[in-house]
XYZ file of C-alpha atoms in Angstrom:
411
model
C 1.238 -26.507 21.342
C -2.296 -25.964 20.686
C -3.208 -26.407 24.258
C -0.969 -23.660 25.109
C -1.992 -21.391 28.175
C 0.364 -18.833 28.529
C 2.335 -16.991 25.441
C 5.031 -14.578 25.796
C 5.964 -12.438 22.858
C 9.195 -10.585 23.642
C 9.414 -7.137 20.930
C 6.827 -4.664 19.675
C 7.696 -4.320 16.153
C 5.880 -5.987 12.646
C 6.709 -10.122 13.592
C 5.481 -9.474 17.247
C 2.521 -8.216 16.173
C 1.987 -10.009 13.025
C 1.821 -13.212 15.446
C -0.509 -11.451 17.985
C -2.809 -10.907 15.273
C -2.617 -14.313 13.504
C -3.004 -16.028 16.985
C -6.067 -14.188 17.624
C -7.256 -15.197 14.105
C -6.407 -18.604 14.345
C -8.462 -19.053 17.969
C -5.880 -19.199 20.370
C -7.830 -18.473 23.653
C -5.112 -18.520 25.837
C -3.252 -15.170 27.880
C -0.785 -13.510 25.542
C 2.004 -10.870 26.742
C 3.457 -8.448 25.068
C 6.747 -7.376 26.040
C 8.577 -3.946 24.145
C 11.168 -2.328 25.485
C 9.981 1.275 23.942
C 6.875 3.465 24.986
C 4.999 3.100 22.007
C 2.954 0.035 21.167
C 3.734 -2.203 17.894
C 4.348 0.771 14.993
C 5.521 0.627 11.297
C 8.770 1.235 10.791
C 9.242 2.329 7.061
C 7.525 5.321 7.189
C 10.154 6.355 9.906
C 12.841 7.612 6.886
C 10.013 8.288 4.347
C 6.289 9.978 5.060
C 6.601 9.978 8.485
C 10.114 11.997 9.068
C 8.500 14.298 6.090
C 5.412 15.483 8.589
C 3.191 13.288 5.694
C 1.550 10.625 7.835
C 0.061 11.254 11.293
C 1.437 9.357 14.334
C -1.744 7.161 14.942
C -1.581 6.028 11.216
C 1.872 3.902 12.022
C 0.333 1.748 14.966
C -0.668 -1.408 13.441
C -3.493 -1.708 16.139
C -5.290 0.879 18.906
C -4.765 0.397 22.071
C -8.287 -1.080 22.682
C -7.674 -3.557 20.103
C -5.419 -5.205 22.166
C -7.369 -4.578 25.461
C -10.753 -6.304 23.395
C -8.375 -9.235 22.242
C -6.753 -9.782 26.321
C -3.548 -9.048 25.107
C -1.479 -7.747 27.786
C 0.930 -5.599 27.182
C 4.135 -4.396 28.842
C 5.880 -1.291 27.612
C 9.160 0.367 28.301
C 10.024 -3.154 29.902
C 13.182 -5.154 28.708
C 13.869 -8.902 29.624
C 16.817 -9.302 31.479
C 17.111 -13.340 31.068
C 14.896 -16.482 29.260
C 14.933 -19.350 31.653
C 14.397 -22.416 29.559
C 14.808 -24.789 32.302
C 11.600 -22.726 34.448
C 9.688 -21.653 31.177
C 9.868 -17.949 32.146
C 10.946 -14.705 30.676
C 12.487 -12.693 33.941
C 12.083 -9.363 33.278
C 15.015 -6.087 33.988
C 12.394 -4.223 36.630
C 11.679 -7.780 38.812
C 8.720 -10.088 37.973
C 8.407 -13.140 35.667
C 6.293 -14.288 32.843
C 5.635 -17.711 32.739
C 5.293 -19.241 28.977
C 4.008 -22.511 27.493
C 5.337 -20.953 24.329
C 7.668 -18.236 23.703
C 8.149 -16.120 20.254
C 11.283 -13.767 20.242
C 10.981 -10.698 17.935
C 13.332 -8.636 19.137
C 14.095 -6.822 16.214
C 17.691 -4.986 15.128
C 19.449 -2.271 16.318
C 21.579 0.145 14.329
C 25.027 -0.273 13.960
C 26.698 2.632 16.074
C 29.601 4.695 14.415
C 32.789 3.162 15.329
C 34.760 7.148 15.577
C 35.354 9.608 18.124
C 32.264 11.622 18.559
C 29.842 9.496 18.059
C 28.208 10.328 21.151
C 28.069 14.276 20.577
C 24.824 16.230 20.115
C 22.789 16.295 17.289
C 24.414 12.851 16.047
C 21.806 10.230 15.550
C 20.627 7.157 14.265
C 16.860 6.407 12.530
C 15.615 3.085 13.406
C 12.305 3.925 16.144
C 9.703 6.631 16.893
C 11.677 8.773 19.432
C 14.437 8.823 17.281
C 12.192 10.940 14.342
C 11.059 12.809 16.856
C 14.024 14.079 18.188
C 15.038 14.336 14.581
C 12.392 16.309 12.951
C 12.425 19.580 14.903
C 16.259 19.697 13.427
C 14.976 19.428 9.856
C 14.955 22.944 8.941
C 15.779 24.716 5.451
C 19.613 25.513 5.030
C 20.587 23.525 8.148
C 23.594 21.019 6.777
C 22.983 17.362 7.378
C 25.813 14.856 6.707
C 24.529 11.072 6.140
C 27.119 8.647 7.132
C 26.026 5.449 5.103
C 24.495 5.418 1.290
C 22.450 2.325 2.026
C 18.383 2.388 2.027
C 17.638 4.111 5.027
C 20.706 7.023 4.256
C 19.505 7.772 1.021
C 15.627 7.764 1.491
C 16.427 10.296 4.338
C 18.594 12.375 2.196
C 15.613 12.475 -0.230
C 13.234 13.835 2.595
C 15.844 16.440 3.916
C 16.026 17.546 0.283
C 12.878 17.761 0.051
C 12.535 20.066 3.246
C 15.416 22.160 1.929
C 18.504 21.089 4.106
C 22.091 21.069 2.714
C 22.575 17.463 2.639
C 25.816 15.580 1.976
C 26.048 11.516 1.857
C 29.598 9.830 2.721
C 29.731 6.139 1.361
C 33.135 4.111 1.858
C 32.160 1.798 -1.122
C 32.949 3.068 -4.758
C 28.768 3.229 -5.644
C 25.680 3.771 -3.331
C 23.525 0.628 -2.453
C 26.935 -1.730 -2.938
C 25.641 -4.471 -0.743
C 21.979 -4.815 -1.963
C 21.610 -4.288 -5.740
C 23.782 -3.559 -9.181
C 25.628 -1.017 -10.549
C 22.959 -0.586 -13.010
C 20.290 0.878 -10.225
C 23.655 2.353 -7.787
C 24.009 4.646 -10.874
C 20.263 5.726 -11.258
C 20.111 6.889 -7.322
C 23.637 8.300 -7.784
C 22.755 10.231 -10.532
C 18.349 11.018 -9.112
C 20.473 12.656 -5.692
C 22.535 14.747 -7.934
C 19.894 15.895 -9.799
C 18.143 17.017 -6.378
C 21.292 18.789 -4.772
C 22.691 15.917 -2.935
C 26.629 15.937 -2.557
C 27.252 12.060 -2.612
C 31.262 11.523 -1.842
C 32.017 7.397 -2.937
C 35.191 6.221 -1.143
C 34.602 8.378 1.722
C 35.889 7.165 5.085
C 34.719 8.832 8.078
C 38.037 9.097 10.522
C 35.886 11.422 13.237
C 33.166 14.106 13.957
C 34.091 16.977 15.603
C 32.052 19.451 18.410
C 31.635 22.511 19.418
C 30.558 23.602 22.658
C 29.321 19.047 22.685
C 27.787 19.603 19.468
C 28.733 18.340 16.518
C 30.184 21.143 13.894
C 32.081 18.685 11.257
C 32.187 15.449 9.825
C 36.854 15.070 9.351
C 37.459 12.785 6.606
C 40.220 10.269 6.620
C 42.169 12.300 4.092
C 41.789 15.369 6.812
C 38.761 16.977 4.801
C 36.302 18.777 6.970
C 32.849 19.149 5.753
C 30.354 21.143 8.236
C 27.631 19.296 9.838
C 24.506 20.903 12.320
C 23.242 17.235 12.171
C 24.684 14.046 11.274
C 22.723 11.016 10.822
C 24.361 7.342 10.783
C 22.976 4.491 8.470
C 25.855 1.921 8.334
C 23.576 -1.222 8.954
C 21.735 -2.887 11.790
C 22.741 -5.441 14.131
C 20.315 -8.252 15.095
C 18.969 -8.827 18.300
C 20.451 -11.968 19.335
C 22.046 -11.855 22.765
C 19.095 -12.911 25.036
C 18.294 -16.510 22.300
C 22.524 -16.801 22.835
C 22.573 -16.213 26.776
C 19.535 -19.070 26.893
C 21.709 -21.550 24.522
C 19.690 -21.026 21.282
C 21.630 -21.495 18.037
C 22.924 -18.162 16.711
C 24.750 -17.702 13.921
C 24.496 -13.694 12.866
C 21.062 -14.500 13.779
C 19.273 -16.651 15.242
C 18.348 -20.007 13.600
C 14.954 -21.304 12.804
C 13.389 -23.634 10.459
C 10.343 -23.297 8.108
C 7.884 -22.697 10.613
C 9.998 -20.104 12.653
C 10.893 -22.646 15.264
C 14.450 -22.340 17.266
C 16.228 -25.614 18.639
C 14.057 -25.714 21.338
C 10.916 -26.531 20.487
C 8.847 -24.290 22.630
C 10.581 -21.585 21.591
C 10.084 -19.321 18.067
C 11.599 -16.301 16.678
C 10.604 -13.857 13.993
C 11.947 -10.744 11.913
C 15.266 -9.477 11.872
C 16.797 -11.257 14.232
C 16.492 -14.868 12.574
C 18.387 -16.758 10.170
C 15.779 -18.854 8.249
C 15.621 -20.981 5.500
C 15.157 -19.490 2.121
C 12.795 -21.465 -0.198
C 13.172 -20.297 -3.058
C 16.952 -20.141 -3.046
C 18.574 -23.179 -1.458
C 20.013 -21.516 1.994
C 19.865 -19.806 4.861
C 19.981 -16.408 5.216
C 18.631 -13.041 7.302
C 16.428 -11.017 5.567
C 15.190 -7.143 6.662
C 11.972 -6.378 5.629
C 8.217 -6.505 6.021
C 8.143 -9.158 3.987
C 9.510 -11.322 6.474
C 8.541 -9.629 9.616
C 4.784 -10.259 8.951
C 5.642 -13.791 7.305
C 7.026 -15.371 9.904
C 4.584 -13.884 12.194
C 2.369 -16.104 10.508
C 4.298 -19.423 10.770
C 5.458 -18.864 14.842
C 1.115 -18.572 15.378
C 0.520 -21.142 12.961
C 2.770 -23.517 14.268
C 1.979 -23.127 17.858
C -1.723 -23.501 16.920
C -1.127 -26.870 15.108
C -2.378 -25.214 11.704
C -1.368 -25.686 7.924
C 2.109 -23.947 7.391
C 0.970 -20.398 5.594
C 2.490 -19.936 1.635
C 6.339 -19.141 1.795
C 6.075 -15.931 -0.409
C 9.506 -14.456 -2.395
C 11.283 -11.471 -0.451
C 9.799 -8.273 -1.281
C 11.231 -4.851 -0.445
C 10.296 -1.475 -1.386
C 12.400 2.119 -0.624
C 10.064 5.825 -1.679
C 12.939 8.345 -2.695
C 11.642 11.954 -4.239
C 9.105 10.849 -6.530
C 10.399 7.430 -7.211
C 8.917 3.954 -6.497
C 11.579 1.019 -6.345
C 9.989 -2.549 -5.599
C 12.193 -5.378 -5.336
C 11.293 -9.155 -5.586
C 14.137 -11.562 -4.611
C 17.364 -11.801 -3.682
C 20.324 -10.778 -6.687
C 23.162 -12.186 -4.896
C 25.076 -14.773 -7.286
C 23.581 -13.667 -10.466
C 25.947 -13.819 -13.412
C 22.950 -12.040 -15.593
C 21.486 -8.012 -15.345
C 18.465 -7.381 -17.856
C 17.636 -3.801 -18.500
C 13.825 -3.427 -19.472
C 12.278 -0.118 -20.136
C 13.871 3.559 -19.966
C 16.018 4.764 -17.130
C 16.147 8.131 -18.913
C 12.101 8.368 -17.998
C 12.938 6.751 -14.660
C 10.840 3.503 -15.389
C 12.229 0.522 -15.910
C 13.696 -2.715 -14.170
C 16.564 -4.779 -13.406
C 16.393 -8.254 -13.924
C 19.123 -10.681 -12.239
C 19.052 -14.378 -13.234
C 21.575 -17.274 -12.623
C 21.994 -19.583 -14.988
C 19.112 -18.438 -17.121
C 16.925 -18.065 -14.404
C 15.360 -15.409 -12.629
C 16.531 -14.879 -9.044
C 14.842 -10.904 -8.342
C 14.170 -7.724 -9.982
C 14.629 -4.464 -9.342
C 11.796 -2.100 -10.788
C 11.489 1.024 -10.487
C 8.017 3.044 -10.993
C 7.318 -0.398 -12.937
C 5.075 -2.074 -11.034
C 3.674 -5.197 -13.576
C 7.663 -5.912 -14.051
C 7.215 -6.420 -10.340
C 4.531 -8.600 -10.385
C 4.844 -10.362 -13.248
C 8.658 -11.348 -11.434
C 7.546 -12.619 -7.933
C 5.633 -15.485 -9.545
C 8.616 -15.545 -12.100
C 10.612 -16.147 -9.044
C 8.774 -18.689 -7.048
C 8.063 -20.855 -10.319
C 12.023 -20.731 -11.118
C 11.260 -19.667 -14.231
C 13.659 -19.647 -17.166
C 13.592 -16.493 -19.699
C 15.654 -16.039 -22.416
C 17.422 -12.239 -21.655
C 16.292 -10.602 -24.841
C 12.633 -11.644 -24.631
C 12.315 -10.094 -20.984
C 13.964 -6.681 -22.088
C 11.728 -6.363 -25.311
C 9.276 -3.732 -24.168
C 6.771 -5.302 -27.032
C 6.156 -7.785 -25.066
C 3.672 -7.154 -21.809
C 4.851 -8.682 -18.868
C 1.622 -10.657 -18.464
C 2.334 -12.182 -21.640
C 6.324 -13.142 -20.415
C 4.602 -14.483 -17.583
C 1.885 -17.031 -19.156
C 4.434 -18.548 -21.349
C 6.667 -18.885 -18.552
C 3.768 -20.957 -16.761
């Protein structure tokens, strides 16, 4: 794959540029195409619901690379331009406009989009999602003092939004079907922290809420109606009830998808010439056993690296544990691994001084860690994690004891 002329790298978020980069660095020579579907070239995305949304961070700071980076490095790229079909068969993305790329190798990063709001006025004004740049942008003039936002969703991206409209002094209320916030990603030990941090800061969180409709005025939305027939007013209502991966253009070419699609440990799809990275992949989790699709930074810029370094013929990079992160008010939460199936929670430190962690293990050892403004407890875990390290439950909550010390017995 080395010998690779032509590479097509279809999305212009973190994995499609992560493998830009690391093809570059690795001394691929050949013609490289970017294709993104939005104006902007390859941006972060976290900042979106964080800094960014809270007029913090300047536009030009989110773009991984200048636009002359990629002119210096011949990368071409092709904005506002979707691909209407892969043709294995030819080797060629078509694209929606007319015209065809031709690829020796092909990467797919095509990202997530978010899951739309399954009620009647969804499609009113001044209801909206967060997931890319024009989305903030159409968002942020609305973020004005005393103006009532209602968050549909009290996952990651609904609650660190709630912080910033809090912060900007908007009347914010949060409706969560589940009985906690942050059900699907973490315990009840750190749902109960954020429950209690948004209270503390104004938020009205409702738990077992079940959005039946919105309601307009004039095409505008006015109110978020309740299943039980409540009405709570609404100038703006933001949705944040998951993401939905990218898949249908690896399906339409015959590419294994399963909620995802499928790739090995170097990024790979079942055909050969073909890679994908990011969101929309199902990969193999080292450090856990299985498969699984993981939404984060972490594994946008990881897999970057194994697509490049596996059409370049190099060493496989270091398969690093899943790492998240989510800003709220003044609050830092950093998360190494993946809790699901633990049968253990740890408390270490004081939640009343908002810094400690959460530590999950399975069958005595430890699987992730939630820590929040702790950063050696996240440290110290990730290498915890990778080394499946076994630690007794009282010796990792005894504050006594550093983490670095926890960690060099542990080796």
């Amino acid at each position: 794959m080395s010998s690779a002329e032509n590479i097509v790298v279809i999305g212009g978020g973190q994995a499609g540029a992560q493998a830009i980069q690391s093809l570059r660095l690795f001394g691929y020579e050949g013609h490289i195409a970017l294709v993104g579907d939005e104006t902007a070239l390859p941006y972060q995305r976290p900042p979106l619901s964080k800094a960014y949304m809270k007029g913090e961070m300047a536009e030009d700071r989110l773009y991984f690379k200048p636009a002359a980076w990629y002119e210096d490095n011949k990368v071409e790229t092709l904005l506002s331009q979707r691909v209407e079909k892969l043709d294995r068969s030819a080797r060629e993305v078509r694209l929606e406009h007319g015209g065809h790329l031709p690829y020796d190798a092909l990467i797919i990063a095509t990202g997530s989009r978010p899951r739309a709001l399954p009620v009647e006025g969804m499609d009113l004004k001044n209801v909206f999602d967060l997931r890319g740049l024009a989305d903030v942008e159409h968002i942020q003039p609305k973020m004005i003092p005393g103006q009532k936002l209602v968050i549909i969703g009290a996952g990651y991206i609904g609650l660190e939004a709630a912080a910033v409209a809090r912060q900007l002094g908007l009347d914010v209320t949060v409706l969560e079907m589940a009985d906690r916030v942050l059900a699907r990603v973490t315990s009840p030990v750190i749902s109960e922290f954020y429950q209690d941090l948004h209270k503390e800061h104004g938020v009205d969180i409702r738990l077992g809420a079940r959005l039946d409709k919105l309601k307009g005025e004039g095409g505008t939305v006015s109110h978020a109606v309740l299943a039980g027939g409540e009405e709570i007013e609404a100038d703006m209502v933001l949705a944040g009830i998951g993401i939905v991966p990218n898949v249908e253009l690896a399906a339409d070419a015959g590419l294994a998808v399963k909620d995802g699609i499928i790739v090995d440990e170097d990024a790979r799809t079942t055909d050969p010439r073909i890679f994908a990275a990011g969101d929309c992949t199902v990969r193999p989790l080292a450090h856990y056993a299985r498969t699984g699709r993981l939404e984060s930074v972490h594994n946008a810029i990881e897999q970057g690296k194994l697509a490049a370094a596996a059409i370049m013929d190099k060493p496989r990079p270091n398969i690093d544990c899943p790492w998240f992160w989510s800003d709220q008010y003044d609050i830092k939460l950093q998360i190494a691994g993946l809790s699901q199936g633990h049968d253990t929670v740890v408390v270490r430190g004081d939640k009343a001084a908002k810094k400690f962690a959460a530590f999950y293990l399975k069958n005595g050892r430890l699987i992730a860690v939630d820590a929040v403004n702790s950063p050696p407890e996240f440290i110290a875990s990730k290498k915890l994690i990778m080394t499946g390290a076994v630690i007794a439950p009282d010796r990792l909550s005894d504050t006594s004891t550093s983490m670095k010390e926890i960690a060099a017995a542990a080796a």
